[in-house]
Amino acid sequence: MFKAYKYRIYPTNSQKELIAKHIGSARFVYNLALETKNTAYLGSKTNFSCFDLIKQLPDLKKECPWLKEVNSQSIQQAIINMDIAFKQFFKGGGFPKFKRKTSGGSYPIPQNVMVDTNTSELIIPKFKKKGIKINLHREIMGEIKSATISVTPTGKYFASILVDTNTDAPTKASINEQTTIGLDLGIKDFAITSDGEVFDNPKHLREAMDRLKFVQRKYSKHKGKRTKKRLAQLHEKVANKRKDFLHKLSTQLIRENQTICLETLAVKNMVKNHNLAQAISDASWSTFVSMLEYKADWHGNNILRIGTFAPSSKTCSCCGKLNKELELKDREWTCGGCGTVHDRDINAAVNIKSFALKKIFSGTERKNQEELPTLVGVLTPEAQPIASGVGGSFTDVLPS
Ligand SMILES: [Zn+2]
């Protein structure tokens, strides 16, 4: 089983420079690989595989000699990550985005990561002369596999270290109605369960978000240096508070319920509007779902997903009648079929639970419970054309 640990690191100035070079190179290669893949696909319907793109790296290094200064595995991994983003797109995620040059950033180190516990140093490729000071606030349990080095816009450095605990994940619990909840992730409240429990963003997080909104507005009017710094600090504060809240809530829900049913997040993306609060909720939802998923694996719980096509908000959870007129602003509604008065979000959560369970128990008698969570909720089959490796290359799309 894999587990990730995150530690603050304290690089020297020259190490900071080398980290910046790695982040820049990884971003450059990621974007170039994405562009190459797009161009080849649009031009000749060729779908480059990850391997096709990695094969071109030696040629690219001749064009861009500065790429030789960084760990070659890190830039290979950048291509692999771009490919993973593409595969997620084929599974119903968003189209991979180009990485913008920002004040923060990160880069991957897929292997050869070591931690010297005696000197508290992180030892990674291209940083061989001297390790990077690391604050090992808790012991690393397991075999180190890979790491990601990141820097925040406020200039703090971190290493996320992935380890293999060399233990098997616990067997999944059996699925039954009593120990299952449906969860609706909302805009007004953060999450609502099919039992009618409502979890809102905590007050301190909402306050920090309000302050962030205020400073954001101020910054968009007068782009001052101090306001920019303040904005970065507030973003970090909100991100930390939010993460803390998401960790607490996901742990609580996993402890209390053997099975949690969710809607695939693409549903939420369809109703997206582009304000700040919305952007923050969007980011929170996907982080929250991934937390639920890995914590479910640790504890042997199940996460069941229902697809985009089940109208969980508009269906009456009592009689099944569809209310086509229901709009996003309607918080409460009365069913035209059976007369039940519904709270919009609780009704949706109840439906999510029953759709997910119906999917499990109807027709297909799957005996192996362990397979269930991966079988449900797949949006579209991965329909990738076979790579042929002709036409288009990194050098074709290289910015001059
Ligand atoms: Zn009804």
Short mmCIF file of C-alpha atoms and ligand atoms in Angstrom, two decimals:
data_model
loop_
_atom_site.label_atom_id
_atom_site.label_comp_id
_atom_site.label_asym_id
_atom_site.label_seq_id
_atom_site.Cartn_x
_atom_site.Cartn_y
_atom_site.Cartn_z
CA MET A 1 0.00 0.00 0.00
CA PHE A 2 1.28 3.47 -0.85
CA LYS A 3 1.29 6.36 1.58
CA ALA A 4 2.47 9.94 1.18
CA TYR A 5 4.29 12.10 3.73
CA LYS A 6 4.81 15.81 3.37
CA TYR A 7 7.74 17.65 4.96
CA ARG A 8 8.95 21.22 4.94
CA ILE A 9 12.43 21.51 3.43
CA TYR A 10 14.96 24.33 3.76
CA PRO A 11 17.13 24.58 0.62
CA THR A 12 20.14 26.91 0.46
CA ASN A 13 20.10 29.72 -2.10
CA SER A 14 22.00 27.69 -4.69
CA GLN A 15 19.69 24.73 -4.08
CA LYS A 16 16.70 27.05 -4.55
CA GLU A 17 18.12 28.04 -7.92
CA LEU A 18 18.50 24.42 -8.97
CA ILE A 19 14.94 23.64 -7.80
CA ALA A 20 13.67 26.56 -9.88
CA LYS A 21 15.51 25.15 -12.92
CA HIS A 22 13.87 21.76 -12.38
CA ILE A 23 10.39 23.27 -11.99
CA GLY A 24 10.88 25.39 -15.12
CA SER A 25 12.19 22.46 -17.18
CA ALA A 26 9.43 20.08 -16.03
CA ARG A 27 6.81 22.71 -16.92
CA PHE A 28 8.46 23.39 -20.30
CA VAL A 29 8.57 19.69 -21.24
CA TYR A 30 5.02 19.09 -19.95
CA ASN A 31 3.65 21.91 -22.09
CA LEU A 32 5.71 20.91 -25.11
CA ALA A 33 4.54 17.29 -24.84
CA LEU A 34 0.93 18.45 -24.55
CA GLU A 35 1.33 20.74 -27.56
CA THR A 36 3.03 17.97 -29.58
CA LYS A 37 0.29 15.53 -28.73
CA ASN A 38 -2.42 18.04 -29.65
CA THR A 39 -0.75 19.09 -32.92
CA ALA A 40 -0.16 15.50 -34.03
CA TYR A 41 -3.70 14.55 -33.14
CA LEU A 42 -5.32 17.51 -34.90
CA GLY A 43 -3.01 17.23 -37.91
CA SER A 44 -2.95 13.54 -38.69
CA LYS A 45 -5.16 11.94 -36.01
CA THR A 46 -2.00 10.38 -34.64
CA ASN A 47 -2.14 9.67 -30.95
CA PHE A 48 1.33 9.81 -29.48
CA SER A 49 1.94 7.47 -26.60
CA CYS A 50 3.98 8.47 -23.63
CA PHE A 51 6.77 6.25 -24.94
CA ASP A 52 6.74 7.99 -28.39
CA LEU A 53 7.24 11.32 -26.67
CA ILE A 54 9.92 10.15 -24.25
CA LYS A 55 11.88 8.74 -27.20
CA GLN A 56 12.19 12.29 -28.56
CA LEU A 57 13.88 13.67 -25.44
CA PRO A 58 17.50 13.15 -26.61
CA ASP A 59 16.76 15.23 -29.74
CA LEU A 60 15.09 17.90 -27.68
CA LYS A 61 18.14 18.13 -25.44
CA LYS A 62 20.25 18.94 -28.50
CA GLU A 63 17.93 21.88 -29.25
CA CYS A 64 17.68 22.95 -25.63
CA PRO A 65 21.02 22.12 -23.96
CA TRP A 66 19.92 23.63 -20.64
CA LEU A 67 17.66 20.61 -20.17
CA LYS A 68 20.81 18.58 -19.53
CA GLU A 69 21.35 20.43 -16.26
CA VAL A 70 18.30 18.82 -14.66
CA ASN A 71 17.43 15.28 -13.60
CA SER A 72 16.38 13.50 -16.81
CA GLN A 73 13.93 11.26 -14.93
CA SER A 74 12.07 14.34 -13.74
CA ILE A 75 11.39 15.55 -17.27
CA GLN A 76 10.43 12.03 -18.37
CA GLN A 77 7.98 11.97 -15.50
CA ALA A 78 6.57 15.32 -16.67
CA ILE A 79 5.64 13.58 -19.94
CA ILE A 80 4.13 10.64 -18.05
CA ASN A 81 2.07 13.06 -15.94
CA MET A 82 0.81 14.80 -19.07
CA ASP A 83 -0.20 11.38 -20.41
CA ILE A 84 -2.03 10.58 -17.16
CA ALA A 85 -3.90 13.90 -17.44
CA PHE A 86 -4.94 12.86 -20.96
CA LYS A 87 -6.14 9.46 -19.81
CA GLN A 88 -8.21 11.18 -17.11
CA PHE A 89 -9.69 13.39 -19.81
CA PHE A 90 -10.78 10.27 -21.72
CA LYS A 91 -12.42 9.02 -18.54
CA GLY A 92 -14.54 12.16 -18.35
CA GLY A 93 -12.21 14.66 -16.67
CA GLY A 94 -11.31 18.10 -18.00
CA PHE A 95 -9.01 18.63 -20.97
CA PRO A 96 -5.36 18.83 -19.83
CA LYS A 97 -4.31 22.43 -19.29
CA PHE A 98 -1.01 24.03 -20.12
CA LYS A 99 0.97 24.79 -17.00
CA ARG A 100 1.27 28.52 -16.51
CA LYS A 101 4.38 30.19 -15.20
CA THR A 102 3.50 31.13 -11.62
CA SER A 103 5.44 32.11 -8.54
CA GLY A 104 5.06 28.60 -7.10
CA GLY A 105 5.31 25.22 -8.76
CA SER A 106 6.49 21.67 -8.38
CA TYR A 107 8.44 18.89 -10.09
CA PRO A 108 8.47 15.12 -9.73
CA ILE A 109 11.37 12.81 -8.84
CA PRO A 110 10.29 9.28 -9.80
CA GLN A 111 13.24 7.45 -8.25
CA ASN A 112 16.56 7.65 -6.36
CA VAL A 113 15.12 9.58 -3.43
CA MET A 114 16.82 9.09 -0.08
CA VAL A 115 16.46 10.57 3.38
CA ASP A 116 19.39 10.65 5.78
CA THR A 117 17.72 10.52 9.19
CA ASN A 118 21.02 11.16 11.03
CA THR A 119 21.69 14.49 9.35
CA SER A 120 18.00 15.25 8.50
CA GLU A 121 18.80 15.66 4.84
CA LEU A 122 16.88 14.85 1.68
CA ILE A 123 19.13 13.40 -1.00
CA ILE A 124 17.86 13.62 -4.59
CA PRO A 125 19.42 13.40 -8.08
CA LYS A 126 21.46 16.45 -9.19
CA PHE A 127 21.68 17.55 -5.53
CA LYS A 128 24.37 15.02 -4.72
CA LYS A 129 27.01 17.34 -3.27
CA LYS A 130 24.88 18.34 -0.36
CA GLY A 131 21.47 17.13 0.81
CA ILE A 132 18.58 19.52 1.41
CA LYS A 133 17.70 20.20 5.06
CA ILE A 134 14.41 18.51 5.87
CA ASN A 135 12.20 18.81 8.94
CA LEU A 136 11.29 15.17 9.70
CA HIS A 137 8.42 15.91 12.07
CA ARG A 138 7.32 12.30 11.79
CA GLU A 139 9.03 9.05 11.00
CA ILE A 140 8.85 7.67 7.46
CA MET A 141 7.35 4.19 7.69
CA GLY A 142 8.05 2.15 4.57
CA GLU A 143 10.20 2.05 1.48
CA ILE A 144 10.68 5.40 -0.30
CA LYS A 145 9.49 5.26 -3.91
CA SER A 146 9.34 8.80 -5.25
CA ALA A 147 9.00 12.44 -4.28
CA THR A 148 7.60 15.75 -5.45
CA ILE A 149 9.38 19.00 -4.61
CA SER A 150 7.15 22.04 -4.45
CA VAL A 151 7.37 25.72 -3.63
CA THR A 152 4.43 27.85 -2.57
CA PRO A 153 3.84 31.38 -3.92
CA THR A 154 4.93 32.63 -0.49
CA GLY A 155 8.31 30.92 -0.91
CA LYS A 156 7.98 27.86 1.35
CA TYR A 157 9.52 24.61 0.13
CA PHE A 158 8.08 21.13 0.64
CA ALA A 159 8.88 17.53 -0.24
CA SER A 160 6.02 15.03 -0.61
CA ILE A 161 7.49 11.58 -0.22
CA LEU A 162 5.63 8.51 -1.46
CA VAL A 163 6.40 5.25 0.34
CA ASP A 164 5.37 1.64 -0.10
CA THR A 165 4.37 0.33 3.34
CA ASN A 166 4.87 -3.23 2.01
CA THR A 167 1.57 -4.24 3.56
CA ASP A 168 -1.62 -5.19 1.73
CA ALA A 169 -4.62 -2.92 1.85
CA PRO A 170 -7.33 -4.32 4.15
CA THR A 171 -10.12 -6.38 2.54
CA LYS A 172 -13.13 -4.30 1.56
CA ALA A 173 -16.15 -4.44 3.84
CA SER A 174 -19.33 -5.96 2.40
CA ILE A 175 -21.89 -3.48 1.12
CA ASN A 176 -25.25 -3.23 2.83
CA GLU A 177 -27.94 -0.61 3.03
CA GLN A 178 -27.68 0.17 6.78
CA THR A 179 -23.99 1.08 6.77
CA THR A 180 -24.16 3.11 3.54
CA ILE A 181 -24.68 6.84 3.11
CA GLY A 182 -25.20 8.99 0.05
CA LEU A 183 -23.25 12.24 -0.02
CA ASP A 184 -24.19 15.32 -1.99
CA LEU A 185 -21.48 17.94 -2.38
CA GLY A 186 -23.14 21.32 -2.49
CA ILE A 187 -22.54 24.97 -3.18
CA LYS A 188 -24.51 26.38 -0.27
CA ASP A 189 -23.32 23.78 2.25
CA PHE A 190 -20.19 21.77 1.68
CA ALA A 191 -21.72 18.30 2.06
CA ILE A 192 -25.11 16.81 2.90
CA THR A 193 -25.70 13.15 3.77
CA SER A 194 -28.71 10.99 2.96
CA ASP A 195 -29.37 10.93 6.74
CA GLY A 196 -29.95 14.67 6.59
CA GLU A 197 -26.68 15.66 8.22
CA VAL A 198 -25.29 18.95 6.91
CA PHE A 199 -21.60 19.86 6.94
CA ASP A 200 -20.85 23.46 6.19
CA ASN A 201 -17.47 25.07 5.71
CA PRO A 202 -16.27 26.07 9.21
CA LYS A 203 -16.64 29.72 10.24
CA HIS A 204 -12.89 30.44 10.33
CA LEU A 205 -12.57 29.17 6.76
CA ARG A 206 -15.48 31.31 5.54
CA GLU A 207 -13.99 34.36 7.24
CA ALA A 208 -10.61 33.74 5.63
CA MET A 209 -12.35 33.33 2.26
CA ASP A 210 -14.18 36.64 2.71
CA ARG A 211 -10.92 38.41 3.48
CA LEU A 212 -9.37 36.76 0.43
CA LYS A 213 -12.21 38.02 -1.75
CA PHE A 214 -11.75 41.54 -0.37
CA VAL A 215 -8.00 41.61 -1.01
CA GLN A 216 -8.47 40.05 -4.44
CA ARG A 217 -10.80 42.89 -5.42
CA LYS A 218 -8.34 45.44 -4.07
CA TYR A 219 -5.52 43.84 -6.05
CA SER A 220 -7.45 43.78 -9.31
CA LYS A 221 -7.94 47.56 -9.00
CA HIS A 222 -4.43 48.53 -7.90
CA LYS A 223 -1.79 45.94 -8.63
CA GLY A 224 0.48 46.83 -5.71
CA LYS A 225 3.45 44.72 -4.66
CA ARG A 226 2.35 44.60 -1.01
CA THR A 227 -1.20 43.61 -1.91
CA LYS A 228 0.19 40.85 -4.10
CA LYS A 229 2.19 39.47 -1.19
CA ARG A 230 -0.80 39.74 1.11
CA LEU A 231 -2.90 37.94 -1.50
CA ALA A 232 -0.43 35.04 -1.73
CA GLN A 233 -0.38 34.77 2.08
CA LEU A 234 -4.17 34.71 2.24
CA HIS A 235 -4.40 32.09 -0.50
CA GLU A 236 -2.05 29.92 1.51
CA LYS A 237 -4.01 30.50 4.70
CA VAL A 238 -7.30 29.55 3.04
CA ALA A 239 -5.70 26.49 1.43
CA ASN A 240 -4.35 25.30 4.79
CA LYS A 241 -7.61 25.87 6.66
CA ARG A 242 -9.54 24.16 3.88
CA LYS A 243 -7.25 21.16 3.83
CA ASP A 244 -7.53 20.83 7.59
CA PHE A 245 -11.33 20.87 7.34
CA LEU A 246 -11.36 18.35 4.47
CA HIS A 247 -9.07 15.99 6.39
CA LYS A 248 -11.22 16.11 9.51
CA LEU A 249 -14.48 15.62 7.62
CA SER A 250 -13.20 12.80 5.38
CA THR A 251 -11.77 10.93 8.39
CA GLN A 252 -15.04 11.32 10.30
CA LEU A 253 -17.17 10.09 7.39
CA ILE A 254 -14.90 7.11 6.71
CA ARG A 255 -14.94 6.13 10.42
CA GLU A 256 -18.73 6.35 10.67
CA ASN A 257 -19.74 4.68 7.38
CA GLN A 258 -18.64 1.48 5.67
CA THR A 259 -19.79 2.64 2.25
CA ILE A 260 -20.08 6.17 0.87
CA CYS A 261 -21.89 6.91 -2.39
CA LEU A 262 -20.94 9.95 -4.46
CA GLU A 263 -21.84 11.57 -7.69
CA THR A 264 -19.13 11.83 -10.34
CA LEU A 265 -17.77 15.35 -10.13
CA ALA A 266 -18.32 16.18 -13.80
CA VAL A 267 -21.96 16.75 -12.80
CA LYS A 268 -20.90 19.63 -10.61
CA ASN A 269 -18.62 21.06 -13.24
CA MET A 270 -21.58 21.51 -15.56
CA VAL A 271 -23.23 23.98 -13.21
CA LYS A 272 -19.98 25.82 -12.63
CA ASN A 273 -19.88 29.59 -12.70
CA HIS A 274 -16.68 31.50 -12.54
CA ASN A 275 -16.56 33.25 -9.22
CA LEU A 276 -13.95 32.77 -6.57
CA ALA A 277 -16.10 30.91 -4.04
CA GLN A 278 -17.07 28.52 -6.80
CA ALA A 279 -13.48 27.93 -7.85
CA ILE A 280 -12.58 27.18 -4.24
CA SER A 281 -15.47 24.70 -3.87
CA ASP A 282 -14.47 22.98 -7.10
CA ALA A 283 -10.94 22.49 -5.89
CA SER A 284 -12.25 21.33 -2.51
CA TRP A 285 -14.57 18.74 -4.01
CA SER A 286 -11.92 16.93 -6.00
CA THR A 287 -9.43 17.03 -3.11
CA PHE A 288 -12.14 15.81 -0.76
CA VAL A 289 -13.12 12.90 -3.02
CA SER A 290 -9.51 11.80 -3.41
CA MET A 291 -9.08 11.95 0.39
CA LEU A 292 -12.20 9.81 0.83
CA GLU A 293 -10.88 7.34 -1.74
CA TYR A 294 -7.46 6.78 -0.23
CA LYS A 295 -8.77 6.73 3.33
CA ALA A 296 -11.39 4.17 2.23
CA ASP A 297 -8.56 2.00 0.92
CA TRP A 298 -6.66 2.29 4.21
CA HIS A 299 -9.70 1.27 6.22
CA GLY A 300 -11.25 -1.28 3.86
CA ASN A 301 -14.30 0.88 3.15
CA ASN A 302 -16.10 1.32 -0.16
CA ILE A 303 -16.64 4.40 -2.30
CA LEU A 304 -19.39 3.99 -4.89
CA ARG A 305 -19.78 6.51 -7.71
CA ILE A 306 -22.81 7.18 -9.83
CA GLY A 307 -22.45 8.63 -13.30
CA THR A 308 -23.39 11.87 -14.92
CA PHE A 309 -26.70 10.69 -16.27
CA ALA A 310 -28.55 10.08 -13.04
CA PRO A 311 -30.50 13.29 -12.24
CA SER A 312 -30.11 13.07 -8.47
CA SER A 313 -31.50 16.53 -7.69
CA LYS A 314 -34.55 16.38 -9.93
CA THR A 315 -35.85 12.91 -9.07
CA CYS A 316 -38.27 12.45 -6.16
CA SER A 317 -36.60 10.02 -3.74
CA CYS A 318 -40.04 8.77 -2.58
CA CYS A 319 -41.92 8.01 -5.81
CA GLY A 320 -39.27 8.44 -8.52
CA LYS A 321 -41.11 11.16 -10.47
CA LEU A 322 -38.82 13.54 -12.35
CA ASN A 323 -39.27 17.27 -11.70
CA LYS A 324 -37.96 18.80 -14.91
CA GLU A 325 -38.78 22.37 -13.83
CA LEU A 326 -36.46 22.30 -10.82
CA GLU A 327 -33.90 25.09 -11.02
CA LEU A 328 -30.61 25.60 -9.22
CA LYS A 329 -32.09 28.31 -7.02
CA ASP A 330 -34.95 26.11 -5.73
CA ARG A 331 -33.85 24.93 -2.31
CA GLU A 332 -37.14 23.23 -1.50
CA TRP A 333 -39.74 21.66 -3.76
CA THR A 334 -42.96 19.66 -3.62
CA CYS A 335 -43.23 16.50 -5.70
CA GLY A 336 -46.09 16.61 -8.21
CA GLY A 337 -46.43 12.84 -8.00
CA CYS A 338 -46.66 12.06 -4.29
CA GLY A 339 -46.76 15.51 -2.65
CA THR A 340 -43.61 15.06 -0.57
CA VAL A 341 -41.83 18.29 0.33
CA HIS A 342 -38.12 17.90 -0.37
CA ASP A 343 -35.01 19.68 0.79
CA ARG A 344 -33.12 19.82 -2.49
CA ASP A 345 -29.76 18.57 -1.19
CA ILE A 346 -31.01 15.86 1.17
CA ASN A 347 -33.24 14.48 -1.60
CA ALA A 348 -30.21 14.42 -3.90
CA ALA A 349 -28.11 12.59 -1.28
CA VAL A 350 -30.86 9.99 -0.77
CA ASN A 351 -31.00 9.45 -4.54
CA ILE A 352 -27.24 9.14 -4.83
CA LYS A 353 -27.36 6.39 -2.23
CA SER A 354 -30.23 4.50 -3.86
CA PHE A 355 -28.87 4.85 -7.42
CA ALA A 356 -25.48 3.55 -6.31
CA LEU A 357 -26.94 0.61 -4.37
CA LYS A 358 -29.34 -0.23 -7.20
CA LYS A 359 -26.40 -0.36 -9.57
CA ILE A 360 -24.65 -2.82 -7.25
CA PHE A 361 -27.57 -5.10 -6.45
CA SER A 362 -29.57 -5.13 -9.66
CA GLY A 363 -29.14 -7.68 -12.45
CA THR A 364 -25.44 -8.21 -12.43
CA GLU A 365 -24.73 -10.56 -9.56
CA ARG A 366 -21.17 -9.70 -8.87
CA LYS A 367 -19.81 -12.04 -6.25
CA ASN A 368 -16.49 -10.39 -5.71
CA GLN A 369 -17.24 -7.37 -3.52
CA GLU A 370 -13.69 -6.14 -3.82
CA GLU A 371 -14.15 -5.40 -7.48
CA LEU A 372 -17.23 -3.29 -6.96
CA PRO A 373 -15.82 0.16 -6.26
CA THR A 374 -13.77 0.11 -9.44
CA LEU A 375 -16.58 -1.27 -11.58
CA VAL A 376 -19.08 1.44 -10.88
CA GLY A 377 -18.90 5.03 -11.92
CA VAL A 378 -16.71 4.69 -14.98
CA LEU A 379 -17.98 7.37 -17.32
CA THR A 380 -16.71 6.42 -20.72
CA PRO A 381 -14.52 3.52 -21.77
CA GLU A 382 -11.00 4.56 -22.51
CA ALA A 383 -11.25 4.98 -26.25
CA GLN A 384 -7.74 5.89 -27.28
CA PRO A 385 -6.62 5.23 -30.82
CA ILE A 386 -3.49 3.15 -31.16
CA ALA A 387 -0.29 5.13 -31.44
CA SER A 388 1.55 4.85 -34.69
CA GLY A 389 4.40 7.23 -33.98
CA VAL A 390 4.36 9.14 -37.27
CA GLY A 391 4.10 12.87 -37.91
CA GLY A 392 4.78 15.72 -35.51
CA SER A 393 7.56 15.99 -33.01
CA PHE A 394 8.74 18.16 -30.14
CA THR A 395 10.92 20.17 -32.47
CA ASP A 396 7.94 20.94 -34.73
CA VAL A 397 6.16 22.79 -31.98
CA LEU A 398 9.23 24.19 -30.20
CA PRO A 399 8.78 27.92 -29.50
CA SER A 400 11.40 29.87 -31.41
ZN ZN B 1 -42.76 11.94 -5.30
#
